[in-house]
């Protein structure tokens, strides 16, 4: 609600995201990414999506980042650590990215449809109950498809990482 | 109250940083982490729009994005482990097995 809180969380998440890209050591990148995800979940709480904030912490910080850290520990990163990051090494890509960022910012700031400050009231009552009712009634088929995709990814990861 | 455009601008900034990580870095692990950053900026946009227009579907699609991301990370890290076992490299430029 408070713009001060938003500015705090947004600033910290942007700084940690920059650390992810600029850090030399992949372990530092993973830890900065974890801090970034925690700040993004705080922003989800500000957007009144507490269920998404909890899912963000459980799935990203709890599962995906642990997976990343395990893989970093499993493989030898010393050779990769020696790779220094040079911002000027890929000039066309950097120019393209700056162009993309300026274009998106201009489009967002130009339009007046994004300047609304008062969020629309969601029909009263228990929000998480309504959310889950919508998820399991109207979006049951995509939900089942997502579960099948997760099962396929599980089996695929086991097969890929198995020793011959 | 925080205007909607602030959330969108935060999403834009995180998206550009993530795209920079994907395009510029040469380390596969950092490229995968930057991909996570991209998907998270999209999630911020989904939830902000859903909140400001009074619609649950933003949150539902954010849940789907998170589920698909978990699957993607599992498969990508499996491929990475198999790659390191066969070629023992972590640089994107040296992975040219599918180049024809």
PDB file of C-alpha atoms in Angstrom, chain A residues 1 3 6 10 13-14 17-18 20-23 26 29-30 33 36-37 40 43-44 46-49 52 55-56 59-60 64 67-68 71-72 74-75 79-80 83 85 90 94 97 101 104-105 108-109 113-114 116-120 122 127 130-131 134-135 139 142-143 149-150 153 157 160-163, chain B residues 1-10 12-17 19-21 23-27 29-30 32-34 36-37 39-40 43-44 47-57 59-64 66-71 73-75 77-82 84-85 88-91:
ATOM      1  CA  UNK A   1       0.000   0.000   0.000  1.00  0.00           C
ATOM      2  CA  UNK A   3       4.765   3.791  -1.883  1.00  0.00           C
ATOM      3  CA  UNK A   6       7.158  -0.463  -2.766  1.00  0.00           C
ATOM      4  CA  UNK A  10      11.661  -2.624  -5.896  1.00  0.00           C
ATOM      5  CA  UNK A  13      15.056  -6.490  -6.085  1.00  0.00           C
ATOM      6  CA  UNK A  14      16.585  -4.511  -8.966  1.00  0.00           C
ATOM      7  CA  UNK A  17      18.897  -8.791 -10.088  1.00  0.00           C
ATOM      8  CA  UNK A  18      21.870  -6.754 -11.307  1.00  0.00           C
ATOM      9  CA  UNK A  20      22.766 -11.983 -10.518  1.00  0.00           C
ATOM     10  CA  UNK A  21      23.940 -10.851 -13.931  1.00  0.00           C
ATOM     11  CA  UNK A  22      27.180  -9.146 -12.908  1.00  0.00           C
ATOM     12  CA  UNK A  23      28.574 -11.560 -10.321  1.00  0.00           C
ATOM     13  CA  UNK A  26      27.661 -18.597  -9.897  1.00  0.00           C
ATOM     14  CA  UNK A  29      24.457 -15.281  -8.489  1.00  0.00           C
ATOM     15  CA  UNK A  30      22.280 -17.970  -6.925  1.00  0.00           C
ATOM     16  CA  UNK A  33      18.609 -14.544  -7.063  1.00  0.00           C
ATOM     17  CA  UNK A  36      15.500 -11.099  -5.410  1.00  0.00           C
ATOM     18  CA  UNK A  37      12.761 -13.740  -5.170  1.00  0.00           C
ATOM     19  CA  UNK A  40       9.357 -10.138  -5.300  1.00  0.00           C
ATOM     20  CA  UNK A  43       5.733  -7.218  -3.687  1.00  0.00           C
ATOM     21  CA  UNK A  44       3.153  -9.980  -4.192  1.00  0.00           C
ATOM     22  CA  UNK A  46       1.622  -5.709  -1.428  1.00  0.00           C
ATOM     23  CA  UNK A  47      -0.524  -6.694  -4.418  1.00  0.00           C
ATOM     24  CA  UNK A  48      -2.797  -8.644  -2.035  1.00  0.00           C
ATOM     25  CA  UNK A  49      -1.849 -12.028  -3.462  1.00  0.00           C
ATOM     26  CA  UNK A  52       1.222 -16.385  -4.627  1.00  0.00           C
ATOM     27  CA  UNK A  55       4.047 -20.277  -3.401  1.00  0.00           C
ATOM     28  CA  UNK A  56       6.905 -18.044  -4.551  1.00  0.00           C
ATOM     29  CA  UNK A  59       8.716 -23.191  -4.902  1.00  0.00           C
ATOM     30  CA  UNK A  60      11.446 -20.749  -5.899  1.00  0.00           C
ATOM     31  CA  UNK A  64      14.412 -24.321  -7.372  1.00  0.00           C
ATOM     32  CA  UNK A  67      18.305 -27.467  -6.965  1.00  0.00           C
ATOM     33  CA  UNK A  68      20.541 -24.778  -8.459  1.00  0.00           C
ATOM     34  CA  UNK A  71      23.972 -28.584  -9.290  1.00  0.00           C
ATOM     35  CA  UNK A  72      26.566 -25.830  -8.730  1.00  0.00           C
ATOM     36  CA  UNK A  74      27.949 -31.110  -8.154  1.00  0.00           C
ATOM     37  CA  UNK A  75      29.736 -29.719 -11.179  1.00  0.00           C
ATOM     38  CA  UNK A  79      36.843 -23.075 -14.671  1.00  0.00           C
ATOM     39  CA  UNK A  80      33.693 -20.987 -15.097  1.00  0.00           C
ATOM     40  CA  UNK A  83      35.489 -16.214 -16.861  1.00  0.00           C
ATOM     41  CA  UNK A  85      32.173 -10.673 -17.355  1.00  0.00           C
ATOM     42  CA  UNK A  90      28.614  -8.170 -26.932  1.00  0.00           C
ATOM     43  CA  UNK A  94      23.533  -4.606 -25.379  1.00  0.00           C
ATOM     44  CA  UNK A  97      18.470  -4.469 -24.952  1.00  0.00           C
ATOM     45  CA  UNK A 101      14.027  -1.099 -22.435  1.00  0.00           C
ATOM     46  CA  UNK A 104       8.865  -0.404 -23.233  1.00  0.00           C
ATOM     47  CA  UNK A 105       9.334   2.472 -20.775  1.00  0.00           C
ATOM     48  CA  UNK A 108       4.192   2.476 -20.499  1.00  0.00           C
ATOM     49  CA  UNK A 109       4.714   6.126 -19.579  1.00  0.00           C
ATOM     50  CA  UNK A 113      -4.290   3.417 -19.143  1.00  0.00           C
ATOM     51  CA  UNK A 114      -1.555   2.382 -16.725  1.00  0.00           C
ATOM     52  CA  UNK A 116      -4.845   4.083 -12.399  1.00  0.00           C
ATOM     53  CA  UNK A 117      -4.096   4.203  -8.706  1.00  0.00           C
ATOM     54  CA  UNK A 118      -7.217   2.678  -7.184  1.00  0.00           C
ATOM     55  CA  UNK A 119      -7.391  -1.117  -7.530  1.00  0.00           C
ATOM     56  CA  UNK A 120     -10.748  -2.539  -8.465  1.00  0.00           C
ATOM     57  CA  UNK A 122     -12.567  -7.930  -5.872  1.00  0.00           C
ATOM     58  CA  UNK A 127     -10.175 -14.356  -1.627  1.00  0.00           C
ATOM     59  CA  UNK A 130     -12.595 -17.765  -4.585  1.00  0.00           C
ATOM     60  CA  UNK A 131      -9.198 -18.206  -6.210  1.00  0.00           C
ATOM     61  CA  UNK A 134     -11.875 -20.606 -10.008  1.00  0.00           C
ATOM     62  CA  UNK A 135      -8.712 -22.680 -10.358  1.00  0.00           C
ATOM     63  CA  UNK A 139      -9.243 -24.076 -15.083  1.00  0.00           C
ATOM     64  CA  UNK A 142      -4.948 -26.655 -17.625  1.00  0.00           C
ATOM     65  CA  UNK A 143      -4.301 -27.691 -14.020  1.00  0.00           C
ATOM     66  CA  UNK A 149       3.916 -31.782 -17.579  1.00  0.00           C
ATOM     67  CA  UNK A 150       5.471 -31.877 -14.099  1.00  0.00           C
ATOM     68  CA  UNK A 153       9.711 -33.315 -16.376  1.00  0.00           C
ATOM     69  CA  UNK A 157      15.219 -35.263 -15.400  1.00  0.00           C
ATOM     70  CA  UNK A 160      18.826 -37.373 -18.338  1.00  0.00           C
ATOM     71  CA  UNK A 161      20.891 -37.278 -15.172  1.00  0.00           C
ATOM     72  CA  UNK A 162      21.282 -41.075 -14.933  1.00  0.00           C
ATOM     73  CA  UNK A 163      24.722 -42.523 -15.450  1.00  0.00           C
TER      74      UNK A 163
ATOM     75  CA  UNK B   1      -1.717   4.098  -3.224  1.00  0.00           C
ATOM     76  CA  UNK B   2       0.889   2.845  -5.671  1.00  0.00           C
ATOM     77  CA  UNK B   3      -0.059   3.433  -9.324  1.00  0.00           C
ATOM     78  CA  UNK B   4      -0.239   0.460 -11.649  1.00  0.00           C
ATOM     79  CA  UNK B   5       2.493   1.896 -13.873  1.00  0.00           C
ATOM     80  CA  UNK B   6       5.087   1.519 -11.091  1.00  0.00           C
ATOM     81  CA  UNK B   7       4.581  -2.231 -11.041  1.00  0.00           C
ATOM     82  CA  UNK B   8       4.777  -2.363 -14.830  1.00  0.00           C
ATOM     83  CA  UNK B   9       8.012  -0.355 -14.788  1.00  0.00           C
ATOM     84  CA  UNK B  10       9.484  -2.711 -12.192  1.00  0.00           C
ATOM     85  CA  UNK B  12      10.186  -3.824 -17.451  1.00  0.00           C
ATOM     86  CA  UNK B  13      13.415  -3.236 -15.528  1.00  0.00           C
ATOM     87  CA  UNK B  14      13.620  -6.826 -14.288  1.00  0.00           C
ATOM     88  CA  UNK B  15      12.817  -8.112 -17.794  1.00  0.00           C
ATOM     89  CA  UNK B  16      15.607  -6.082 -19.375  1.00  0.00           C
ATOM     90  CA  UNK B  17      18.098  -7.192 -16.709  1.00  0.00           C
ATOM     91  CA  UNK B  19      17.338 -10.523 -21.013  1.00  0.00           C
ATOM     92  CA  UNK B  20      20.801  -8.983 -20.601  1.00  0.00           C
ATOM     93  CA  UNK B  21      21.807 -11.999 -18.537  1.00  0.00           C
ATOM     94  CA  UNK B  23      22.095 -12.623 -24.114  1.00  0.00           C
ATOM     95  CA  UNK B  24      25.398 -11.401 -22.723  1.00  0.00           C
ATOM     96  CA  UNK B  25      26.584 -13.912 -20.134  1.00  0.00           C
ATOM     97  CA  UNK B  26      28.471 -16.970 -21.344  1.00  0.00           C
ATOM     98  CA  UNK B  27      27.917 -19.193 -18.319  1.00  0.00           C
ATOM     99  CA  UNK B  29      24.109 -21.545 -15.031  1.00  0.00           C
ATOM    100  CA  UNK B  30      23.794 -17.762 -15.021  1.00  0.00           C
ATOM    101  CA  UNK B  32      19.294 -20.274 -16.565  1.00  0.00           C
ATOM    102  CA  UNK B  33      19.042 -18.001 -13.511  1.00  0.00           C
ATOM    103  CA  UNK B  34      18.387 -15.002 -15.766  1.00  0.00           C
ATOM    104  CA  UNK B  36      14.004 -17.313 -13.936  1.00  0.00           C
ATOM    105  CA  UNK B  37      14.278 -13.536 -13.607  1.00  0.00           C
ATOM    106  CA  UNK B  39       9.571 -15.332 -15.830  1.00  0.00           C
ATOM    107  CA  UNK B  40       9.304 -13.547 -12.493  1.00  0.00           C
ATOM    108  CA  UNK B  43       4.516 -12.850 -12.995  1.00  0.00           C
ATOM    109  CA  UNK B  44       4.671  -9.382 -11.435  1.00  0.00           C
ATOM    110  CA  UNK B  47      -0.575 -10.181 -10.665  1.00  0.00           C
ATOM    111  CA  UNK B  48      -0.504  -6.380 -10.895  1.00  0.00           C
ATOM    112  CA  UNK B  49      -2.960  -6.360 -13.794  1.00  0.00           C
ATOM    113  CA  UNK B  50      -5.158  -8.897 -12.047  1.00  0.00           C
ATOM    114  CA  UNK B  51      -5.203  -6.773  -8.901  1.00  0.00           C
ATOM    115  CA  UNK B  52      -5.932  -3.465 -10.592  1.00  0.00           C
ATOM    116  CA  UNK B  53      -8.628  -4.779 -12.894  1.00  0.00           C
ATOM    117  CA  UNK B  54     -10.294  -6.945 -10.250  1.00  0.00           C
ATOM    118  CA  UNK B  55      -9.725 -10.296 -11.913  1.00  0.00           C
ATOM    119  CA  UNK B  56      -8.461 -13.559 -10.413  1.00  0.00           C
ATOM    120  CA  UNK B  57      -7.124 -14.937 -13.644  1.00  0.00           C
ATOM    121  CA  UNK B  59      -3.029 -14.979 -10.189  1.00  0.00           C
ATOM    122  CA  UNK B  60      -4.123 -18.269 -11.758  1.00  0.00           C
ATOM    123  CA  UNK B  61      -1.860 -17.786 -14.740  1.00  0.00           C
ATOM    124  CA  UNK B  62       0.975 -16.810 -12.408  1.00  0.00           C
ATOM    125  CA  UNK B  63       0.481 -20.183 -10.658  1.00  0.00           C
ATOM    126  CA  UNK B  64       0.708 -21.951 -14.029  1.00  0.00           C
ATOM    127  CA  UNK B  66       5.457 -21.062 -11.634  1.00  0.00           C
ATOM    128  CA  UNK B  67       4.540 -24.731 -12.226  1.00  0.00           C
ATOM    129  CA  UNK B  68       5.937 -24.728 -15.768  1.00  0.00           C
ATOM    130  CA  UNK B  69       9.078 -22.970 -14.520  1.00  0.00           C
ATOM    131  CA  UNK B  70       9.650 -25.733 -11.984  1.00  0.00           C
ATOM    132  CA  UNK B  71       9.384 -28.349 -14.760  1.00  0.00           C
ATOM    133  CA  UNK B  73      14.358 -25.982 -14.329  1.00  0.00           C
ATOM    134  CA  UNK B  74      14.304 -29.704 -13.536  1.00  0.00           C
ATOM    135  CA  UNK B  75      14.771 -30.661 -17.194  1.00  0.00           C
ATOM    136  CA  UNK B  77      19.490 -28.922 -14.885  1.00  0.00           C
ATOM    137  CA  UNK B  78      19.268 -32.592 -15.928  1.00  0.00           C
ATOM    138  CA  UNK B  79      20.481 -31.634 -19.396  1.00  0.00           C
ATOM    139  CA  UNK B  80      23.222 -29.527 -17.804  1.00  0.00           C
ATOM    140  CA  UNK B  81      24.463 -32.409 -15.670  1.00  0.00           C
ATOM    141  CA  UNK B  82      24.500 -34.721 -18.704  1.00  0.00           C
ATOM    142  CA  UNK B  84      28.984 -31.483 -18.091  1.00  0.00           C
ATOM    143  CA  UNK B  85      29.474 -35.248 -17.842  1.00  0.00           C
ATOM    144  CA  UNK B  88      32.915 -30.844 -19.288  1.00  0.00           C
ATOM    145  CA  UNK B  89      32.224 -27.277 -20.302  1.00  0.00           C
ATOM    146  CA  UNK B  90      29.924 -24.577 -18.965  1.00  0.00           C
ATOM    147  CA  UNK B  91      30.309 -22.027 -21.743  1.00  0.00           C
TER     148      UNK B  91
END
